[in-house]
Amino acid sequence: IREHTLESPDILRTARAELLRDGFYRFRVNGSTMRPTIADGDWLTIEQISTAQLGAGDIVLLCTSSQTAVVHRILRFEQRHSTLYVVTRGDAAEGLDVSVPVSNVVGRVLRIESNGVRHDLSTFWRRLRTRLTGWLNRWRFRKVKSF
């Protein structure tokens, strides 16, 4: 089994194919923009999800405007003309990401595995905690314009 990270050149294509086939995709994350929630070297399991099920606070794998893969938290949604955009940010990042169409979201983080400990984000309390963190981040960045 080949190990993928966010910097793997084919991660977005592979993730989409795996999600279509199995509904889940597992890979190792690199980077520190989601600290303390996700650390460098953690394993993430992504689930396939419809855009209607996404909400503020969800942590997602998405394709940026520069066609790179990132795992960041959804802060809010913006409707522009007939397209719904998602505004994201890494928990440790200072500013917002460039907003992208919600169709750029590849999947939602279902599980984080850190040092052999599994954190399932699908439980009620984990979802509530994730949503509260998203709402707090949205409030913190309420006056910051997205691009």
Short mmCIF file of N, CA, C and O in Angstrom, two decimals:
data_model
loop_
_atom_site.label_atom_id
_atom_site.label_comp_id
_atom_site.label_asym_id
_atom_site.label_seq_id
_atom_site.Cartn_x
_atom_site.Cartn_y
_atom_site.Cartn_z
N ILE A 1 0.86 -1.18 0.00
CA ILE A 1 0.00 0.00 0.00
C ILE A 1 0.89 1.23 0.00
O ILE A 1 1.77 1.36 0.83
N ARG A 2 0.63 2.12 -0.92
CA ARG A 2 1.41 3.34 -1.02
C ARG A 2 0.88 4.39 -0.04
O ARG A 2 -0.32 4.60 0.05
N GLU A 3 1.80 5.02 0.68
CA GLU A 3 1.39 6.04 1.64
C GLU A 3 1.27 7.39 0.94
O GLU A 3 2.17 7.82 0.23
N HIS A 4 0.15 8.04 1.13
CA HIS A 4 -0.07 9.37 0.57
C HIS A 4 -0.01 10.41 1.68
O HIS A 4 -0.42 10.15 2.81
N THR A 5 0.48 11.59 1.32
CA THR A 5 0.43 12.75 2.20
C THR A 5 -0.19 13.88 1.40
O THR A 5 -0.44 13.74 0.20
N LEU A 6 -0.40 15.01 2.04
CA LEU A 6 -0.98 16.15 1.34
C LEU A 6 -0.11 16.64 0.18
O LEU A 6 -0.61 17.25 -0.75
N GLU A 7 1.17 16.37 0.25
CA GLU A 7 2.07 16.82 -0.81
C GLU A 7 2.22 15.82 -1.94
O GLU A 7 2.90 16.09 -2.92
N SER A 8 1.60 14.64 -1.83
CA SER A 8 1.64 13.68 -2.92
C SER A 8 0.95 14.29 -4.14
O SER A 8 -0.15 14.84 -4.01
N PRO A 9 1.57 14.20 -5.30
CA PRO A 9 1.01 14.88 -6.48
C PRO A 9 -0.36 14.36 -6.91
O PRO A 9 -1.14 15.11 -7.50
N ASP A 10 -0.66 13.13 -6.59
CA ASP A 10 -1.93 12.56 -7.04
C ASP A 10 -2.94 12.35 -5.91
O ASP A 10 -3.89 11.60 -6.07
N ILE A 11 -2.76 13.02 -4.78
CA ILE A 11 -3.63 12.75 -3.63
C ILE A 11 -5.09 13.10 -3.91
O ILE A 11 -5.98 12.36 -3.53
N LEU A 12 -5.36 14.20 -4.59
CA LEU A 12 -6.75 14.58 -4.84
C LEU A 12 -7.44 13.56 -5.75
O LEU A 12 -8.56 13.15 -5.48
N ARG A 13 -6.74 13.15 -6.80
CA ARG A 13 -7.31 12.16 -7.72
C ARG A 13 -7.52 10.82 -7.01
O ARG A 13 -8.58 10.20 -7.12
N THR A 14 -6.53 10.41 -6.22
CA THR A 14 -6.63 9.15 -5.49
C THR A 14 -7.74 9.21 -4.44
O THR A 14 -8.51 8.26 -4.30
N ALA A 15 -7.82 10.31 -3.71
CA ALA A 15 -8.86 10.45 -2.69
C ALA A 15 -10.25 10.38 -3.31
O ALA A 15 -11.13 9.68 -2.79
N ARG A 16 -10.45 11.08 -4.40
CA ARG A 16 -11.77 11.05 -5.06
C ARG A 16 -12.13 9.64 -5.53
O ARG A 16 -13.25 9.19 -5.36
N ALA A 17 -11.15 8.94 -6.10
CA ALA A 17 -11.39 7.58 -6.59
C ALA A 17 -11.71 6.63 -5.43
O ALA A 17 -12.65 5.82 -5.52
N GLU A 18 -10.94 6.72 -4.34
CA GLU A 18 -11.18 5.86 -3.18
C GLU A 18 -12.53 6.16 -2.53
O GLU A 18 -13.23 5.25 -2.10
N LEU A 19 -12.88 7.44 -2.45
CA LEU A 19 -14.17 7.81 -1.86
C LEU A 19 -15.33 7.28 -2.70
O LEU A 19 -16.34 6.83 -2.16
N LEU A 20 -15.20 7.35 -4.01
CA LEU A 20 -16.24 6.80 -4.89
C LEU A 20 -16.35 5.29 -4.74
O LEU A 20 -17.45 4.74 -4.75
N ARG A 21 -15.21 4.62 -4.61
CA ARG A 21 -15.20 3.16 -4.52
C ARG A 21 -15.63 2.66 -3.14
O ARG A 21 -16.48 1.79 -3.02
N ASP A 22 -15.03 3.21 -2.07
CA ASP A 22 -15.24 2.68 -0.72
C ASP A 22 -16.02 3.61 0.21
O ASP A 22 -16.48 3.17 1.25
N GLY A 23 -16.08 4.90 -0.12
CA GLY A 23 -16.73 5.85 0.77
C GLY A 23 -15.80 6.44 1.81
O GLY A 23 -16.19 7.34 2.56
N PHE A 24 -14.55 5.90 1.89
CA PHE A 24 -13.56 6.36 2.86
C PHE A 24 -12.20 6.43 2.20
O PHE A 24 -11.91 5.72 1.25
N TYR A 25 -11.33 7.30 2.76
CA TYR A 25 -9.95 7.39 2.29
C TYR A 25 -9.07 7.74 3.48
O TYR A 25 -9.39 8.61 4.27
N ARG A 26 -7.96 7.01 3.62
CA ARG A 26 -7.06 7.19 4.76
C ARG A 26 -5.68 7.62 4.26
O ARG A 26 -5.16 7.03 3.32
N PHE A 27 -5.11 8.64 4.90
CA PHE A 27 -3.79 9.12 4.52
C PHE A 27 -3.12 9.80 5.70
O PHE A 27 -3.76 10.15 6.68
N ARG A 28 -1.81 9.99 5.56
CA ARG A 28 -1.03 10.66 6.60
C ARG A 28 -0.95 12.15 6.26
O ARG A 28 -0.68 12.53 5.13
N VAL A 29 -1.17 12.97 7.27
CA VAL A 29 -1.14 14.42 7.06
C VAL A 29 0.24 14.96 7.42
O VAL A 29 0.91 14.42 8.29
N ASN A 30 0.63 15.98 6.71
CA ASN A 30 1.89 16.66 7.01
C ASN A 30 1.60 18.15 7.13
O ASN A 30 0.69 18.67 6.51
N GLY A 31 2.34 18.82 7.99
CA GLY A 31 2.13 20.24 8.20
C GLY A 31 1.57 20.52 9.57
O GLY A 31 1.20 19.62 10.32
N SER A 32 1.51 21.81 9.90
CA SER A 32 1.10 22.19 11.26
C SER A 32 -0.02 23.23 11.28
O SER A 32 -0.30 23.78 12.33
N THR A 33 -0.67 23.49 10.15
CA THR A 33 -1.68 24.55 10.14
C THR A 33 -2.95 24.17 10.90
O THR A 33 -3.75 25.04 11.21
N MET A 34 -3.14 22.89 11.23
CA MET A 34 -4.33 22.48 11.98
C MET A 34 -4.02 22.13 13.44
O MET A 34 -4.85 21.56 14.12
N ARG A 35 -2.83 22.49 13.91
CA ARG A 35 -2.49 22.24 15.30
C ARG A 35 -3.39 23.08 16.20
O ARG A 35 -3.72 24.18 15.82
N PRO A 36 -3.84 22.65 17.31
CA PRO A 36 -3.51 21.40 17.98
C PRO A 36 -4.44 20.23 17.61
O PRO A 36 -4.21 19.12 18.05
N THR A 37 -5.45 20.48 16.80
CA THR A 37 -6.40 19.42 16.46
C THR A 37 -5.74 18.29 15.70
O THR A 37 -5.96 17.12 16.00
N ILE A 38 -4.96 18.64 14.68
CA ILE A 38 -4.27 17.66 13.85
C ILE A 38 -2.79 18.03 13.82
O ILE A 38 -2.45 19.17 13.52
N ALA A 39 -1.94 17.06 14.12
CA ALA A 39 -0.50 17.30 14.14
C ALA A 39 0.17 16.64 12.94
O ALA A 39 -0.38 15.73 12.32
N ASP A 40 1.36 17.10 12.65
CA ASP A 40 2.16 16.53 11.58
C ASP A 40 2.37 15.04 11.85
O ASP A 40 2.76 14.65 12.95
N GLY A 41 2.07 14.19 10.87
CA GLY A 41 2.24 12.75 11.01
C GLY A 41 0.99 12.00 11.43
O GLY A 41 0.98 10.77 11.44
N ASP A 42 -0.07 12.69 11.81
CA ASP A 42 -1.33 12.02 12.15
C ASP A 42 -1.93 11.37 10.91
O ASP A 42 -1.71 11.83 9.79
N TRP A 43 -2.70 10.33 11.14
CA TRP A 43 -3.44 9.67 10.07
C TRP A 43 -4.88 10.17 10.10
O TRP A 43 -5.49 10.26 11.17
N LEU A 44 -5.42 10.51 8.93
CA LEU A 44 -6.80 10.97 8.82
C LEU A 44 -7.61 10.00 7.98
O LEU A 44 -7.11 9.46 6.99
N THR A 45 -8.83 9.78 8.38
CA THR A 45 -9.79 9.04 7.57
C THR A 45 -10.83 10.04 7.12
O THR A 45 -11.46 10.72 7.94
N ILE A 46 -10.98 10.14 5.81
CA ILE A 46 -11.93 11.07 5.19
C ILE A 46 -13.16 10.29 4.75
O ILE A 46 -13.02 9.17 4.23
N GLU A 47 -14.33 10.85 4.93
CA GLU A 47 -15.55 10.20 4.46
C GLU A 47 -16.16 11.00 3.31
O GLU A 47 -16.03 12.22 3.24
N GLN A 48 -16.82 10.28 2.44
CA GLN A 48 -17.56 10.91 1.35
C GLN A 48 -18.81 11.53 1.97
O GLN A 48 -19.46 10.93 2.82
N ILE A 49 -19.14 12.73 1.54
CA ILE A 49 -20.28 13.44 2.12
C ILE A 49 -20.88 14.37 1.09
O ILE A 49 -20.17 14.90 0.23
N SER A 50 -22.17 14.57 1.16
CA SER A 50 -22.80 15.51 0.24
C SER A 50 -22.58 16.92 0.75
O SER A 50 -22.41 17.15 1.95
N THR A 51 -22.60 17.88 -0.14
CA THR A 51 -22.37 19.27 0.26
C THR A 51 -23.47 19.77 1.20
O THR A 51 -23.22 20.62 2.03
N ALA A 52 -24.65 19.20 1.10
CA ALA A 52 -25.74 19.61 1.98
C ALA A 52 -25.49 19.21 3.43
O ALA A 52 -26.05 19.81 4.35
N GLN A 53 -24.64 18.21 3.67
CA GLN A 53 -24.35 17.74 5.02
C GLN A 53 -23.19 18.49 5.67
O GLN A 53 -22.93 18.28 6.84
N LEU A 54 -22.50 19.34 4.92
CA LEU A 54 -21.38 20.09 5.46
C LEU A 54 -21.86 21.24 6.33
O LEU A 54 -22.92 21.82 6.06
N GLY A 55 -21.08 21.59 7.35
CA GLY A 55 -21.45 22.70 8.21
C GLY A 55 -20.22 23.41 8.74
O GLY A 55 -19.10 22.90 8.68
N ALA A 56 -20.43 24.59 9.27
CA ALA A 56 -19.34 25.34 9.90
C ALA A 56 -18.76 24.50 11.02
O ALA A 56 -19.49 23.91 11.81
N GLY A 57 -17.44 24.42 11.07
CA GLY A 57 -16.76 23.63 12.08
C GLY A 57 -16.25 22.31 11.56
O GLY A 57 -15.35 21.72 12.16
N ASP A 58 -16.78 21.83 10.44
CA ASP A 58 -16.30 20.58 9.87
C ASP A 58 -14.87 20.75 9.37
O ASP A 58 -14.51 21.80 8.84
N ILE A 59 -14.08 19.71 9.53
CA ILE A 59 -12.72 19.69 9.00
C ILE A 59 -12.78 18.89 7.71
O ILE A 59 -13.30 17.77 7.69
N VAL A 60 -12.27 19.48 6.63
CA VAL A 60 -12.43 18.87 5.31
C VAL A 60 -11.11 18.81 4.55
O VAL A 60 -10.20 19.62 4.77
N LEU A 61 -11.04 17.86 3.63
CA LEU A 61 -9.99 17.81 2.62
C LEU A 61 -10.56 18.53 1.42
O LEU A 61 -11.66 18.21 0.97
N LEU A 62 -9.82 19.53 0.92
CA LEU A 62 -10.33 20.27 -0.23
C LEU A 62 -9.22 20.63 -1.19
O LEU A 62 -8.05 20.60 -0.86
N CYS A 63 -9.65 20.98 -2.38
CA CYS A 63 -8.75 21.42 -3.44
C CYS A 63 -8.77 22.94 -3.45
O CYS A 63 -9.82 23.55 -3.63
N THR A 64 -7.61 23.56 -3.24
CA THR A 64 -7.54 25.02 -3.18
C THR A 64 -7.64 25.61 -4.58
O THR A 64 -7.62 24.90 -5.58
N SER A 65 -7.67 26.93 -4.65
CA SER A 65 -7.72 27.61 -5.94
C SER A 65 -6.45 27.39 -6.74
O SER A 65 -6.45 27.52 -7.96
N SER A 66 -5.35 27.01 -6.07
CA SER A 66 -4.10 26.72 -6.77
C SER A 66 -3.94 25.22 -7.04
O SER A 66 -2.84 24.76 -7.36
N GLN A 67 -5.04 24.47 -6.89
CA GLN A 67 -5.08 23.04 -7.20
C GLN A 67 -4.20 22.18 -6.28
O GLN A 67 -3.68 21.16 -6.69
N THR A 68 -4.03 22.61 -5.03
CA THR A 68 -3.30 21.82 -4.05
C THR A 68 -4.29 21.28 -3.01
O THR A 68 -5.38 21.82 -2.84
N ALA A 69 -3.89 20.24 -2.31
CA ALA A 69 -4.74 19.63 -1.29
C ALA A 69 -4.43 20.23 0.07
O ALA A 69 -3.27 20.38 0.44
N VAL A 70 -5.47 20.58 0.82
CA VAL A 70 -5.30 21.04 2.20
C VAL A 70 -6.40 20.42 3.07
O VAL A 70 -7.47 20.06 2.58
N VAL A 71 -6.10 20.32 4.35
CA VAL A 71 -7.09 19.91 5.34
C VAL A 71 -7.27 21.10 6.27
O VAL A 71 -6.36 21.46 7.00
N HIS A 72 -8.43 21.75 6.18
CA HIS A 72 -8.72 22.92 7.00
C HIS A 72 -10.16 22.86 7.50
O HIS A 72 -10.95 22.03 7.05
N ARG A 73 -10.48 23.76 8.39
CA ARG A 73 -11.81 23.83 9.00
C ARG A 73 -12.70 24.81 8.24
O ARG A 73 -12.27 25.90 7.87
N ILE A 74 -13.95 24.42 8.04
CA ILE A 74 -14.92 25.31 7.42
C ILE A 74 -15.35 26.36 8.44
O ILE A 74 -15.77 26.02 9.55
N LEU A 75 -15.24 27.63 8.05
CA LEU A 75 -15.70 28.71 8.93
C LEU A 75 -17.10 29.16 8.57
O LEU A 75 -17.91 29.42 9.45
N ARG A 76 -17.34 29.28 7.27
CA ARG A 76 -18.67 29.73 6.84
C ARG A 76 -18.85 29.45 5.35
O ARG A 76 -17.92 29.05 4.67
N PHE A 77 -20.07 29.69 4.90
CA PHE A 77 -20.40 29.54 3.49
C PHE A 77 -20.83 30.91 2.97
O PHE A 77 -21.41 31.70 3.71
N GLU A 78 -20.53 31.17 1.70
CA GLU A 78 -20.93 32.43 1.07
C GLU A 78 -21.57 32.13 -0.28
O GLU A 78 -21.03 31.36 -1.06
N GLN A 79 -22.72 32.72 -0.49
CA GLN A 79 -23.41 32.57 -1.77
C GLN A 79 -23.00 33.72 -2.68
O GLN A 79 -23.15 34.88 -2.31
N ARG A 80 -22.45 33.41 -3.85
CA ARG A 80 -22.09 34.42 -4.83
C ARG A 80 -22.73 34.04 -6.15
O ARG A 80 -22.38 32.99 -6.72
N HIS A 81 -23.63 34.89 -6.58
CA HIS A 81 -24.41 34.61 -7.79
C HIS A 81 -25.11 33.27 -7.59
O HIS A 81 -25.85 33.11 -6.65
N SER A 82 -24.85 32.29 -8.40
CA SER A 82 -25.52 31.00 -8.24
C SER A 82 -24.60 29.93 -7.66
O SER A 82 -24.95 28.76 -7.63
N THR A 83 -23.44 30.32 -7.15
CA THR A 83 -22.46 29.37 -6.64
C THR A 83 -22.25 29.54 -5.14
O THR A 83 -22.11 30.65 -4.65
N LEU A 84 -22.24 28.42 -4.43
CA LEU A 84 -21.98 28.42 -3.00
C LEU A 84 -20.48 28.22 -2.79
O LEU A 84 -19.89 27.28 -3.32
N TYR A 85 -19.85 29.12 -2.02
CA TYR A 85 -18.43 29.05 -1.72
C TYR A 85 -18.23 28.66 -0.27
O TYR A 85 -19.08 28.93 0.58
N VAL A 86 -17.09 28.03 0.01
CA VAL A 86 -16.73 27.65 1.36
C VAL A 86 -15.50 28.47 1.77
O VAL A 86 -14.56 28.62 1.00
N VAL A 87 -15.56 29.03 2.98
CA VAL A 87 -14.47 29.81 3.55
C VAL A 87 -13.83 28.94 4.62
O VAL A 87 -14.51 28.49 5.55
N THR A 88 -12.52 28.69 4.50
CA THR A 88 -11.82 27.79 5.41
C THR A 88 -10.60 28.48 6.01
O THR A 88 -10.17 29.53 5.54
N ARG A 89 -10.06 27.83 7.03
CA ARG A 89 -8.84 28.31 7.66
C ARG A 89 -8.26 27.17 8.48
O ARG A 89 -8.98 26.39 9.09
N GLY A 90 -6.94 27.09 8.52
CA GLY A 90 -6.28 26.16 9.43
C GLY A 90 -6.37 26.70 10.84
O GLY A 90 -6.30 27.92 11.05
N ASP A 91 -6.53 25.83 11.83
CA ASP A 91 -6.69 26.28 13.22
C ASP A 91 -5.50 27.13 13.69
O ASP A 91 -5.68 28.03 14.50
N ALA A 92 -4.30 26.85 13.20
CA ALA A 92 -3.12 27.59 13.63
C ALA A 92 -2.75 28.73 12.67
O ALA A 92 -1.77 29.42 12.89
N ALA A 93 -3.54 28.91 11.63
CA ALA A 93 -3.24 29.95 10.63
C ALA A 93 -3.77 31.30 11.10
O ALA A 93 -4.75 31.38 11.84
N GLU A 94 -3.13 32.35 10.66
CA GLU A 94 -3.53 33.71 11.04
C GLU A 94 -4.70 34.23 10.20
O GLU A 94 -5.57 34.92 10.70
N GLY A 95 -4.70 33.91 8.92
CA GLY A 95 -5.73 34.45 8.04
C GLY A 95 -6.56 33.38 7.38
O GLY A 95 -6.30 32.18 7.51
N LEU A 96 -7.57 33.83 6.68
CA LEU A 96 -8.47 32.93 5.97
C LEU A 96 -7.84 32.47 4.66
O LEU A 96 -7.00 33.15 4.08
N ASP A 97 -8.27 31.29 4.21
CA ASP A 97 -7.87 30.80 2.90
C ASP A 97 -8.68 31.55 1.84
O ASP A 97 -9.71 32.15 2.13
N VAL A 98 -8.22 31.46 0.61
CA VAL A 98 -9.00 31.96 -0.52
C VAL A 98 -10.22 31.05 -0.63
O VAL A 98 -10.09 29.82 -0.66
N SER A 99 -11.41 31.61 -0.63
CA SER A 99 -12.62 30.80 -0.69
C SER A 99 -12.69 30.08 -2.03
O SER A 99 -12.22 30.57 -3.06
N VAL A 100 -13.28 28.88 -2.00
CA VAL A 100 -13.42 28.06 -3.19
C VAL A 100 -14.87 27.57 -3.27
O VAL A 100 -15.56 27.51 -2.25
N PRO A 101 -15.32 27.18 -4.46
CA PRO A 101 -16.66 26.60 -4.56
C PRO A 101 -16.77 25.36 -3.67
O PRO A 101 -15.80 24.61 -3.51
N VAL A 102 -17.93 25.15 -3.10
CA VAL A 102 -18.14 24.02 -2.19
C VAL A 102 -17.89 22.70 -2.92
O VAL A 102 -17.56 21.69 -2.29
N SER A 103 -17.97 22.70 -4.23
CA SER A 103 -17.68 21.49 -5.00
C SER A 103 -16.22 21.08 -4.91
O SER A 103 -15.86 19.95 -5.25
N ASN A 104 -15.35 21.96 -4.43
CA ASN A 104 -13.92 21.64 -4.26
C ASN A 104 -13.67 20.81 -3.00
O ASN A 104 -12.57 20.34 -2.80
N VAL A 105 -14.68 20.68 -2.14
CA VAL A 105 -14.53 19.84 -0.95
C VAL A 105 -14.54 18.39 -1.40
O VAL A 105 -15.49 17.93 -2.03
N VAL A 106 -13.48 17.67 -1.07
CA VAL A 106 -13.34 16.28 -1.48
C VAL A 106 -14.01 15.35 -0.47
O VAL A 106 -14.68 14.39 -0.84
N GLY A 107 -13.86 15.64 0.82
CA GLY A 107 -14.47 14.82 1.86
C GLY A 107 -14.27 15.46 3.23
O GLY A 107 -13.52 16.41 3.39
N ARG A 108 -14.97 14.91 4.21
CA ARG A 108 -14.91 15.42 5.58
C ARG A 108 -14.09 14.46 6.45
O ARG A 108 -14.18 13.24 6.30
N VAL A 109 -13.31 15.02 7.38
CA VAL A 109 -12.52 14.19 8.29
C VAL A 109 -13.46 13.46 9.24
O VAL A 109 -14.26 14.07 9.93
N LEU A 110 -13.34 12.14 9.23
CA LEU A 110 -14.16 11.28 10.07
C LEU A 110 -13.39 10.84 11.32
O LEU A 110 -13.94 10.74 12.40
N ARG A 111 -12.06 10.62 11.15
CA ARG A 111 -11.27 10.08 12.24
C ARG A 111 -9.85 10.63 12.17
O ARG A 111 -9.29 10.78 11.09
N ILE A 112 -9.28 10.92 13.34
CA ILE A 112 -7.89 11.34 13.47
C ILE A 112 -7.20 10.30 14.33
O ILE A 112 -7.66 9.98 15.42
N GLU A 113 -6.07 9.77 13.82
CA GLU A 113 -5.28 8.80 14.58
C GLU A 113 -3.94 9.45 14.90
O GLU A 113 -3.18 9.80 14.01
N SER A 114 -3.70 9.65 16.20
CA SER A 114 -2.50 10.33 16.66
C SER A 114 -1.81 9.49 17.71
O SER A 114 -2.41 9.19 18.76
N ASN A 115 -0.57 9.06 17.43
CA ASN A 115 0.20 8.25 18.37
C ASN A 115 -0.56 7.01 18.83
O ASN A 115 -0.57 6.67 20.01
N GLY A 116 -1.24 6.35 17.90
CA GLY A 116 -1.97 5.13 18.21
C GLY A 116 -3.34 5.34 18.84
O GLY A 116 -4.05 4.37 19.12
N VAL A 117 -3.74 6.58 19.08
CA VAL A 117 -5.05 6.88 19.68
C VAL A 117 -5.98 7.38 18.58
O VAL A 117 -5.64 8.28 17.82
N ARG A 118 -7.17 6.77 18.51
CA ARG A 118 -8.15 7.15 17.50
C ARG A 118 -9.16 8.14 18.09
O ARG A 118 -9.71 7.89 19.17
N HIS A 119 -9.38 9.22 17.38
CA HIS A 119 -10.38 10.21 17.76
C HIS A 119 -11.45 10.21 16.68
O HIS A 119 -11.22 10.69 15.57
N ASP A 120 -12.60 9.64 17.01
CA ASP A 120 -13.69 9.52 16.04
C ASP A 120 -14.52 10.80 16.08
O ASP A 120 -15.12 11.10 17.11
N LEU A 121 -14.55 11.53 14.99
CA LEU A 121 -15.29 12.80 14.94
C LEU A 121 -16.76 12.61 14.61
O LEU A 121 -17.49 13.58 14.52
N SER A 122 -17.20 11.36 14.44
CA SER A 122 -18.60 11.13 14.08
C SER A 122 -19.51 11.00 15.29
O SER A 122 -20.72 11.00 15.15
N THR A 123 -18.95 10.93 16.51
CA THR A 123 -19.80 10.85 17.69
C THR A 123 -20.48 12.20 17.94
O THR A 123 -19.99 13.24 17.52
N PHE A 124 -21.58 12.17 18.64
CA PHE A 124 -22.33 13.40 18.90
C PHE A 124 -21.47 14.46 19.58
O PHE A 124 -21.45 15.62 19.16
N TRP A 125 -20.74 14.08 20.64
CA TRP A 125 -19.96 15.06 21.40
C TRP A 125 -18.81 15.61 20.60
O TRP A 125 -18.47 16.78 20.69
N ARG A 126 -18.17 14.76 19.78
CA ARG A 126 -17.07 15.24 18.93
C ARG A 126 -17.60 16.19 17.86
O ARG A 126 -16.98 17.20 17.55
N ARG A 127 -18.75 15.86 17.27
CA ARG A 127 -19.35 16.75 16.26
C ARG A 127 -19.72 18.08 16.89
O ARG A 127 -19.48 19.14 16.32
N LEU A 128 -20.29 18.04 18.10
CA LEU A 128 -20.67 19.27 18.79
C LEU A 128 -19.43 20.10 19.10
O LEU A 128 -19.42 21.32 18.85
N ARG A 129 -18.38 19.46 19.59
CA ARG A 129 -17.13 20.18 19.89
C ARG A 129 -16.55 20.80 18.62
O ARG A 129 -16.10 21.95 18.62
N THR A 130 -16.55 20.05 17.53
CA THR A 130 -16.04 20.55 16.26
C THR A 130 -16.86 21.72 15.77
O THR A 130 -16.32 22.74 15.33
N ARG A 131 -18.17 21.64 15.87
CA ARG A 131 -19.04 22.74 15.44
C ARG A 131 -18.82 23.98 16.31
O ARG A 131 -18.78 25.10 15.81
N LEU A 132 -18.70 23.79 17.63
CA LEU A 132 -18.46 24.93 18.52
C LEU A 132 -17.14 25.61 18.19
O LEU A 132 -17.06 26.84 18.17
N THR A 133 -16.11 24.82 17.92
CA THR A 133 -14.83 25.40 17.52
C THR A 133 -14.98 26.19 16.24
O THR A 133 -14.44 27.29 16.10
N GLY A 134 -15.74 25.65 15.30
CA GLY A 134 -16.00 26.37 14.05
C GLY A 134 -16.73 27.68 14.28
O GLY A 134 -16.41 28.70 13.69
N TRP A 135 -17.74 27.66 15.13
CA TRP A 135 -18.49 28.89 15.42
C TRP A 135 -17.60 29.93 16.10
O TRP A 135 -17.68 31.11 15.79
N LEU A 136 -16.76 29.48 17.02
CA LEU A 136 -15.85 30.41 17.68
C LEU A 136 -14.86 31.01 16.67
O LEU A 136 -14.59 32.22 16.71
N ASN A 137 -14.34 30.18 15.79
CA ASN A 137 -13.43 30.69 14.76
C ASN A 137 -14.15 31.64 13.81
O ASN A 137 -13.59 32.64 13.39
N ARG A 138 -15.39 31.32 13.47
CA ARG A 138 -16.16 32.19 12.59
C ARG A 138 -16.37 33.54 13.25
O ARG A 138 -16.25 34.59 12.63
N TRP A 139 -16.67 33.55 14.55
CA TRP A 139 -16.87 34.80 15.28
C TRP A 139 -15.56 35.60 15.31
O TRP A 139 -15.54 36.79 15.09
N ARG A 140 -14.45 34.89 15.55
CA ARG A 140 -13.14 35.53 15.62
C ARG A 140 -12.78 36.20 14.30
O ARG A 140 -12.14 37.26 14.28
N PHE A 141 -13.17 35.62 13.19
CA PHE A 141 -12.82 36.14 11.87
C PHE A 141 -14.03 36.74 11.16
O PHE A 141 -14.04 36.85 9.95
N ARG A 142 -15.02 37.18 11.90
CA ARG A 142 -16.25 37.68 11.28
C ARG A 142 -16.04 38.93 10.43
O ARG A 142 -16.75 39.17 9.48
N LYS A 143 -15.04 39.76 10.75
CA LYS A 143 -14.82 40.98 10.00
C LYS A 143 -13.76 40.82 8.92
O LYS A 143 -13.49 41.74 8.17
N VAL A 144 -13.14 39.64 8.84
CA VAL A 144 -12.10 39.41 7.84
C VAL A 144 -12.77 38.97 6.54
O VAL A 144 -13.57 38.05 6.52
N LYS A 145 -12.47 39.67 5.48
CA LYS A 145 -13.04 39.34 4.17
C LYS A 145 -12.29 38.16 3.57
O LYS A 145 -11.09 38.06 3.70
N SER A 146 -13.01 37.30 2.90
CA SER A 146 -12.35 36.21 2.16
C SER A 146 -12.11 36.69 0.74
O SER A 146 -12.67 37.67 0.30
N PHE A 147 -11.27 35.97 0.06
CA PHE A 147 -10.88 36.36 -1.29
C PHE A 147 -11.64 35.61 -2.34
O PHE A 147 -12.05 34.55 -2.19
#
